[in-house]
Coordinates of C-alpha atoms in Angstrom, one line a residue:
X1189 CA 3.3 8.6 26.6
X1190 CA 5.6 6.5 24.4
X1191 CA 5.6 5.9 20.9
X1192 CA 4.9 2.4 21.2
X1193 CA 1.5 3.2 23.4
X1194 CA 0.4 5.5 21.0
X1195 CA 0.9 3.5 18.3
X1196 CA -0.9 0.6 19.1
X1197 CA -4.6 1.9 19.4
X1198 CA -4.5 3.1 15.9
X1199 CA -3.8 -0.1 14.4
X1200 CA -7.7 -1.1 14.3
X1201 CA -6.7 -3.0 11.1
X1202 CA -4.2 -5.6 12.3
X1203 CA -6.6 -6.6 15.4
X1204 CA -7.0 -10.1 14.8
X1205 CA -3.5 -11.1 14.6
X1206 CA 0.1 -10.3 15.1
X1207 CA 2.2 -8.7 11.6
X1208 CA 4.7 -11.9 12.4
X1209 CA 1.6 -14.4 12.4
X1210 CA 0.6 -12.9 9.0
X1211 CA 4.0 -13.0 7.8
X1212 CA 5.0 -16.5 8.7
X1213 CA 0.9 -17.7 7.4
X1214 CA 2.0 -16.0 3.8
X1215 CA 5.4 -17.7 4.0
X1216 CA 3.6 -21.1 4.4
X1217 CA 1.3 -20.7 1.5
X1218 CA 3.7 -19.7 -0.8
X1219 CA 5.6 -22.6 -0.1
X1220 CA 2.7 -24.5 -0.6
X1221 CA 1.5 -23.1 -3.8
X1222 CA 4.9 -24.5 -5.7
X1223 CA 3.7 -26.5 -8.7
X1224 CA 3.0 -27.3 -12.1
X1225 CA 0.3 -25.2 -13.0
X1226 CA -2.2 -27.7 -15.2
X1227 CA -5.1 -25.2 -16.3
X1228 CA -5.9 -21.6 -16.9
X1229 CA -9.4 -21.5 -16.1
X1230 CA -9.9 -24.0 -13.5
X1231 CA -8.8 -27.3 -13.1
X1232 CA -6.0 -28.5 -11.0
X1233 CA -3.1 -26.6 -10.1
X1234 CA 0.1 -28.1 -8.1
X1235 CA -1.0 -30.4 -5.0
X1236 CA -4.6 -28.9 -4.9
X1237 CA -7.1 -30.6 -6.1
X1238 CA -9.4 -29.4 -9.1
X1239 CA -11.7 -26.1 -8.7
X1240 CA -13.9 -24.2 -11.0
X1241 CA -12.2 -20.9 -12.9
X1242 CA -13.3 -18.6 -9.6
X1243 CA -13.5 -15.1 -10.6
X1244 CA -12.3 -12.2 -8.3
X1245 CA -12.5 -8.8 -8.5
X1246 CA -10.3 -6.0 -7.3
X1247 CA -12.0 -2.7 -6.7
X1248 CA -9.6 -0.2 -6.7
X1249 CA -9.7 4.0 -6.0
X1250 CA -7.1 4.8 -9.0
X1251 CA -7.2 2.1 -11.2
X1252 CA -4.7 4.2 -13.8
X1253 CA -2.3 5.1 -11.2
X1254 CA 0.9 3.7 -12.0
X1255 CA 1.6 2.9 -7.7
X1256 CA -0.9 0.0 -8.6
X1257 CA 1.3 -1.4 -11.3
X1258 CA 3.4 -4.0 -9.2
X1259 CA -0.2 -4.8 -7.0
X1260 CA -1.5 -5.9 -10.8
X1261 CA 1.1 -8.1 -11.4
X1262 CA 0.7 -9.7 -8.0
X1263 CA -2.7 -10.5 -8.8
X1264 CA -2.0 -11.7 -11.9
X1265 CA 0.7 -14.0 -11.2
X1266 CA -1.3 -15.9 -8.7
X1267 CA -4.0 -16.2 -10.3
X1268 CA -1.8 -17.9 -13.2
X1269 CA 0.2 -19.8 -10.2
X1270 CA -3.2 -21.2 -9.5
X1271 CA -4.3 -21.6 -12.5
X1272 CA -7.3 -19.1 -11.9
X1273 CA -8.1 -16.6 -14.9
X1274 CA -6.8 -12.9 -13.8
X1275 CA -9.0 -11.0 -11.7
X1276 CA -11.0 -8.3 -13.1
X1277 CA -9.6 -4.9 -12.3
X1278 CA -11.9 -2.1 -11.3
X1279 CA -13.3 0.9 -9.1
X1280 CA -12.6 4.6 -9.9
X1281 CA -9.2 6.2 -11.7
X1282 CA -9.9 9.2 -9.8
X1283 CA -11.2 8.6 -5.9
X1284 CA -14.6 8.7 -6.5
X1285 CA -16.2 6.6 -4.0
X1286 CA -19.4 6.4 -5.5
X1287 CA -18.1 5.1 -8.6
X1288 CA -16.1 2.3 -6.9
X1289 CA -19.2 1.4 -4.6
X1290 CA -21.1 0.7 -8.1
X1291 CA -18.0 -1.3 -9.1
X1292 CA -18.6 -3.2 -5.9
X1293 CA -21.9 -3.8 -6.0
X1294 CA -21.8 -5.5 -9.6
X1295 CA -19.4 -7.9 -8.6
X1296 CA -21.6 -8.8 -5.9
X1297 CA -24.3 -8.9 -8.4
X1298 CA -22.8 -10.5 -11.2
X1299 CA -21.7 -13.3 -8.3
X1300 CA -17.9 -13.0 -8.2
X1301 CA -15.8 -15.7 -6.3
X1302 CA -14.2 -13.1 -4.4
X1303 CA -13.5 -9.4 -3.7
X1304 CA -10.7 -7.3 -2.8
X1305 CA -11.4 -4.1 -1.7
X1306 CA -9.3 -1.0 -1.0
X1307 CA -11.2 0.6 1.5
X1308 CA -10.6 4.2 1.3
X1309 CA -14.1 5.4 2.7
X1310 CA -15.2 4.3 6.4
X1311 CA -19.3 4.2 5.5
X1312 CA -19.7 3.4 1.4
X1313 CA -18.4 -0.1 1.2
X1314 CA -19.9 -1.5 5.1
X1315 CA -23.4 -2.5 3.6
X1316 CA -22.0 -3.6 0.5
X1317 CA -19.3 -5.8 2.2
X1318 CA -22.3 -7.3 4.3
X1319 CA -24.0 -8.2 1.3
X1320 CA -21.4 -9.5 -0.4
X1321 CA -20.5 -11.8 2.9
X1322 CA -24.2 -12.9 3.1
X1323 CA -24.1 -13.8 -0.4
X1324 CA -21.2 -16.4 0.3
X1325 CA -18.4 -14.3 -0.9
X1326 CA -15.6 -13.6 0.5
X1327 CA -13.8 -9.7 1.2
X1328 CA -10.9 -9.0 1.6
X1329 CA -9.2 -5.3 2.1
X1330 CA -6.0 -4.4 0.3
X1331 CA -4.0 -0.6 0.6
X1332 CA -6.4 0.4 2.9
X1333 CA -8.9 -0.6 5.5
X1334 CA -12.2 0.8 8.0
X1335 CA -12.4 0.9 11.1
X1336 CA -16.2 -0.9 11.3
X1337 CA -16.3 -2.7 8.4
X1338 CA -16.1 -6.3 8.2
X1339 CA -13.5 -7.5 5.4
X1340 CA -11.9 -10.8 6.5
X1341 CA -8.7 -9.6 6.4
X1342 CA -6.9 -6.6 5.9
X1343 CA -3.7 -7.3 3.4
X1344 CA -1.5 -3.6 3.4
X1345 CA 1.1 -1.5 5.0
X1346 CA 0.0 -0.3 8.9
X1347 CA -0.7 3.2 7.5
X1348 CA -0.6 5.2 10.6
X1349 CA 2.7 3.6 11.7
X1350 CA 4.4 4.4 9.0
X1351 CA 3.5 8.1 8.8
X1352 CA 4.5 7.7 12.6
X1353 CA 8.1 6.5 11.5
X1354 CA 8.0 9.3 9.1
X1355 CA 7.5 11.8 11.4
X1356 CA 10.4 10.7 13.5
X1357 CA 12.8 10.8 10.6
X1358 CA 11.6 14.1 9.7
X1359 CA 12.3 15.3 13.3
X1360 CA 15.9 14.0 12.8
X1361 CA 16.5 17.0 10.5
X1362 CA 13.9 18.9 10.4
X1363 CA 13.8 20.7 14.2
X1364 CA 11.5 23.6 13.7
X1365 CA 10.0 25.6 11.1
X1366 CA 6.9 24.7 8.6
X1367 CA 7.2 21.3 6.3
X1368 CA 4.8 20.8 3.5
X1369 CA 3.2 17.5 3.1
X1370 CA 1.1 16.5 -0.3
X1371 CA -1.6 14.5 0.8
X1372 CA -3.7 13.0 -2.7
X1373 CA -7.3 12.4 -0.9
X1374 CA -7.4 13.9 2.3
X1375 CA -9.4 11.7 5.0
X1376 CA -9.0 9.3 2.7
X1377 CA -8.2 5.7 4.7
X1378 CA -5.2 5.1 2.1
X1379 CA -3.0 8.1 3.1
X1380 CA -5.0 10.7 5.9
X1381 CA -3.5 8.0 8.9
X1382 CA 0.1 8.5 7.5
X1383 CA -0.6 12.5 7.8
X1384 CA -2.2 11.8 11.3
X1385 CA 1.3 9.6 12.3
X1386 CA 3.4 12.6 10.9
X1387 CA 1.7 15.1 12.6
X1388 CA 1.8 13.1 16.1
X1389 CA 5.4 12.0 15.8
X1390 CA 6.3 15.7 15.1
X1391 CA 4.4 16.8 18.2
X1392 CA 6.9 14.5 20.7
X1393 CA 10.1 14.7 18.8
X1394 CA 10.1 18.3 17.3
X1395 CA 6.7 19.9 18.5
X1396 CA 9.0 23.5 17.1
X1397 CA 7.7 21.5 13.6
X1398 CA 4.4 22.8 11.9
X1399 CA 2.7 21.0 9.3
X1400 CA 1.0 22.1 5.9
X1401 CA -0.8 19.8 4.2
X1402 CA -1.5 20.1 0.5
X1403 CA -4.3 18.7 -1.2
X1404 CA -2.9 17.8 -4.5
X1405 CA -5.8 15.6 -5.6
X1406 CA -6.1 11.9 -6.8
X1407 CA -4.6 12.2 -10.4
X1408 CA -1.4 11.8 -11.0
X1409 CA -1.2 14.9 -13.7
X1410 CA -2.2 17.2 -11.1
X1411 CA 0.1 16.8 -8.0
X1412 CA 3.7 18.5 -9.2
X1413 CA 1.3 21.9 -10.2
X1414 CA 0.0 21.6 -6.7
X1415 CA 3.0 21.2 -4.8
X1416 CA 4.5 23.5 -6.7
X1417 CA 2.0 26.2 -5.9
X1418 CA 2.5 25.3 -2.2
X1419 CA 6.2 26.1 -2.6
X1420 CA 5.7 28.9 -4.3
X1421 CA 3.9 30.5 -1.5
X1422 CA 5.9 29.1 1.6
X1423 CA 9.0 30.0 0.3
X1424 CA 10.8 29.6 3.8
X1425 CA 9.0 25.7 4.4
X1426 CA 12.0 23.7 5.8
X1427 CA 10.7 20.4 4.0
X1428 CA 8.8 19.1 1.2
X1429 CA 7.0 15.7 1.9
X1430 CA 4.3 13.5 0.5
X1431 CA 2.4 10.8 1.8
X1432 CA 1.3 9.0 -1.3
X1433 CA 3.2 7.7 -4.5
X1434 CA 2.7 10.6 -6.9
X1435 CA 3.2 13.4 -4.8
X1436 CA 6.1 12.2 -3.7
X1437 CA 7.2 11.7 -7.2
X1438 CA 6.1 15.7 -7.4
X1439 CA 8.1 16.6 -4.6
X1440 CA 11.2 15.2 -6.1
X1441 CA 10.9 16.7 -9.6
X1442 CA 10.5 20.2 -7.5
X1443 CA 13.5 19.6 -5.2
X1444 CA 15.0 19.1 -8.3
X1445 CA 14.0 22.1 -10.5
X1446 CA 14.3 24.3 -7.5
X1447 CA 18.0 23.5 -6.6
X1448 CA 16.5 22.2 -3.1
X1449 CA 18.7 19.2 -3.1
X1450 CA 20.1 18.7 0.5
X1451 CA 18.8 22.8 1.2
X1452 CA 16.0 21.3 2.8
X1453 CA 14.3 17.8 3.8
X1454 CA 12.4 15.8 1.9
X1455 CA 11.0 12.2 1.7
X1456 CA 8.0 10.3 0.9
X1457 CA 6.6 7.0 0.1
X1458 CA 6.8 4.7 -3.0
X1459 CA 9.0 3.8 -5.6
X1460 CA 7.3 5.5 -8.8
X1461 CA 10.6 6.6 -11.2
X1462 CA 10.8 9.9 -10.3
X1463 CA 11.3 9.0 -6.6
X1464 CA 13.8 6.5 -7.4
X1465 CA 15.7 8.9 -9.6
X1466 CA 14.8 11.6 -6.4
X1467 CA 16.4 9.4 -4.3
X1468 CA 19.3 8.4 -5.7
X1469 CA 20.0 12.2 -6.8
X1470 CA 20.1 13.2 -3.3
X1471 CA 16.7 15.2 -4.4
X1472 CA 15.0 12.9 -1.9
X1473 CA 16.2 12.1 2.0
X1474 CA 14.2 8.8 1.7
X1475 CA 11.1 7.6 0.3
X1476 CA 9.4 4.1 1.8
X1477 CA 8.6 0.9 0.5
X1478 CA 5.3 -0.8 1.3
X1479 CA 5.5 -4.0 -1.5
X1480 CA 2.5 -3.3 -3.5
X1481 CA 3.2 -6.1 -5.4
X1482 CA 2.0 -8.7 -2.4
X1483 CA -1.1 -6.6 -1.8
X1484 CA -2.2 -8.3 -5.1
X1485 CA -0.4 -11.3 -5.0
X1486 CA -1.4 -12.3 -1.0
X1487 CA -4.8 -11.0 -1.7
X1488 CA -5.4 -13.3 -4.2
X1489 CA -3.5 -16.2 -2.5
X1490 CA -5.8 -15.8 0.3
X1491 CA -9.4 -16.0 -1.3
X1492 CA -7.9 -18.8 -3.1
X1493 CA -7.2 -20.9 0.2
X1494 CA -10.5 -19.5 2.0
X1495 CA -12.5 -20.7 -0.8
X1496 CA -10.6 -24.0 -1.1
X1497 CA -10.8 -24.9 2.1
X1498 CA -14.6 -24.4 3.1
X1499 CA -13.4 -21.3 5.2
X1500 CA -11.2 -23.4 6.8
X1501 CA -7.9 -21.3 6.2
X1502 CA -8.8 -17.7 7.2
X1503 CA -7.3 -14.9 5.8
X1504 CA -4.5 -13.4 8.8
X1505 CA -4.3 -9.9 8.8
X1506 CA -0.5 -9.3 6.7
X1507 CA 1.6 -6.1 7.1
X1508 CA 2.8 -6.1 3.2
X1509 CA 6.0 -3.7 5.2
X1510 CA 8.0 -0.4 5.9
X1511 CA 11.5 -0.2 4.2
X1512 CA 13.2 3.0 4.4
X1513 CA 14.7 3.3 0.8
X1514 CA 17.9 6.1 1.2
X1515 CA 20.9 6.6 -0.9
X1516 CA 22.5 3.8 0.6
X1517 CA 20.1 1.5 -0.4
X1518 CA 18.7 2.7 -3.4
X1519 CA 21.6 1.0 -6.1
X1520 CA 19.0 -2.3 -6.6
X1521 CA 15.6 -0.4 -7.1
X1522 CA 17.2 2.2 -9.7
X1523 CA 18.8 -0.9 -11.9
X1524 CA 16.8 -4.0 -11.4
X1525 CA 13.9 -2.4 -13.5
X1526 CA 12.1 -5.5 -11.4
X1527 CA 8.5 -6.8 -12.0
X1528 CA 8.5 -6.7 -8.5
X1529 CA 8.3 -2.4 -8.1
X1530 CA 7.0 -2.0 -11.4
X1531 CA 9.1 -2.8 -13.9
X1532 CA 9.3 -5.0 -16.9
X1533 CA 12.1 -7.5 -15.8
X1534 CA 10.6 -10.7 -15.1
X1535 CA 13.9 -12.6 -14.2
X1536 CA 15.4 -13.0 -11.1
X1537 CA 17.7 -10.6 -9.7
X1538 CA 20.7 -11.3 -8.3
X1539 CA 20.9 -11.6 -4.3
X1540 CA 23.6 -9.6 -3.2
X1541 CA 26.7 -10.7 -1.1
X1542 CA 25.3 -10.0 2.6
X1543 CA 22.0 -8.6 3.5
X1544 CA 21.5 -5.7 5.6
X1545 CA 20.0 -6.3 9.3
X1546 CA 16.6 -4.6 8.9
X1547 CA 15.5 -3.7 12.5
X1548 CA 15.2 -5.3 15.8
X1549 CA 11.5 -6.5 16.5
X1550 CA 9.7 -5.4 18.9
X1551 CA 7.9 -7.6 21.1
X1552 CA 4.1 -7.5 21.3
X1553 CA 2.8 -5.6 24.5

């Protein structure tokens, strides 16, 4: 069985429409959101004509996690674009479901416009997302999705294909031997399909590979004392790996300390400081870039248009991306200090001279 065919049944998420139909929709909008912007709070805003101030809501699992930065500044620059005030940001700072279902359910109570949803649980949010639908407002999922729920679109990286792609660069260096893998919220729909991709790409391109995950929990404060432990008793693990933003940021500060740099593999996902630093260090192989920034922006974008339009525009289903950040290619995320990944430079970077071919598509099967 080939990569490609195992692959595709796991991407329950995107099964509406092709990643290029959602990228070429978003492309579209944007071009047709350009504009003066004429109110704050409703009102008219570029070529659309005049709508009340809708409010939308974001429920999110860790709404102090500094991943989520560049997603809030999506959000709030569309909303501003279209002259919407800035959508409420809420859920749980630490994974708990429960709390984020209660954020959920007063948005649908207090009669929000719109919700976006990371759903990180397959069974909390289905009844609420029916109510909310029933109720006339629209759902969309962002960061992560459910099989069996019924968001209108799902707005995010494809989770398991990227663990997948992670497991095959792993096996590029790493051939045999145990690798540790920090995993934040284990069978959590956010980062437990990147595990799953891992461990599946391991099994056909270096099946000699074992893997040990490492629960290093959903707070940030937490992670480097867990990976650290993990280390600490696998003295002999032939890489150090993450699958969400702050334990990879863990798992560079500990390549660091420990001298580890280029001893063994490591890699990751997200482009919190530490990694970047990681990366560019050497401390890190890699680390991936999923543009967290549109999952806020697009998300926004697209409630806008479905409410606008009487349901008209639907919302496509929009890979936000997989971009291996190495050494090579790390020089623009370590400087730019962009709004884009976080940072607090608003201006507009400097293109560079020739852009890199990213790689070949791959036609739909």
């Amino acid at each position: 069985m080939t990569a490609e065919t195992r692959v595709t049944p796991r991407r329950t998420v995107l099964k509406h429409l092709g990643l290029a139909g959602g990228t070429a929709a978003a492309s579209a909008l944007l071009a047709a959101c350009t504009g003066v912007q004429e109110a704050q709070n409703g009102g008219r805003s570029g070529p659309f004509p005049s709508t009340p101030g809708w409010r939308f809501v974001f429920v999110n699992h860790v709404t102090t996690n500094s991943f989520f930065v560049p997603t809030r500044s999506g959000l709030a620059d569309a909303a501003a674009l279209l002259g919407l005030p800035e959508p409420q940001w809420t859920g749980s700072e630490n994974g708990n479901v429960a709390q984020m279902a209660s954020a959920m359910e007063t948005a649908i109570t207090g009669k929000a416009d719109g919700i976006a949803v990371a759903l990180t649980d397959d069974n909390a949010f289905v009844e609420l997302t029916k109510r909310a639908l029933g109720a006339g407002i629209p759902v969309i999922a962002y960061n992560a999705s459910a099989a069996g729920n019924y968001p209108l679109a799902y707005v995010g990286q494809d989770l398991y294909l990227s663990g997948f792609r992670m497991g095959q660069r792993i096996a590029q260096k790493v051939t045999a031997g145990d690798i540790l893998v920090g995993i934040s919220q284990p069978g959590g729909n956010n980062v437990q399909p990147r595990l799953d991709g891992i461990t599946d790409a391991l099994k056909q391109g270096a099946p000699g590979v074992q893997v040990r995950s490492v629960n290093t929990g959903a707070e940030q404060a937490g992670e480097l004392n867990a990976m650290t432990a993990a280390y600490t008793g696998n003295p002999g693990a032939k890489g150090i790996y993450a699958v969400d933003a702050g334990s990879t940021a863990a798992c560079a500060k500990l390549v660091a300390d420990r001298g580890l740099a280029g001893k063994i593999g490591s890699g990751g996902f997200d482009l919190l400081d530490d990694t970047v630093t990681g990366v560019k260090s050497g401390a890190l192989d890699f680390t991936i870039d999923q543009s967290p920034y549109l999952q806020g922006f697009l998300s926004v974008l697209y409630l806008y248009l479905f409410r606008l339009s009487g349901t008209l525009v639907a919302p496509p289903a929009t890979d936000t991306g997989l971009t291996f950040v190495t050494k090579e290619n790390v020089g623009p995320y370590a400087t730019a200090r962009s709004r884009f990944e976080g940072g607090d430079n608003k201006d507009v970077i400097a293109m560079p001279a020739a852009i890199p071919l990213p790689p070949a598509t791959v036609p739909s099967r």
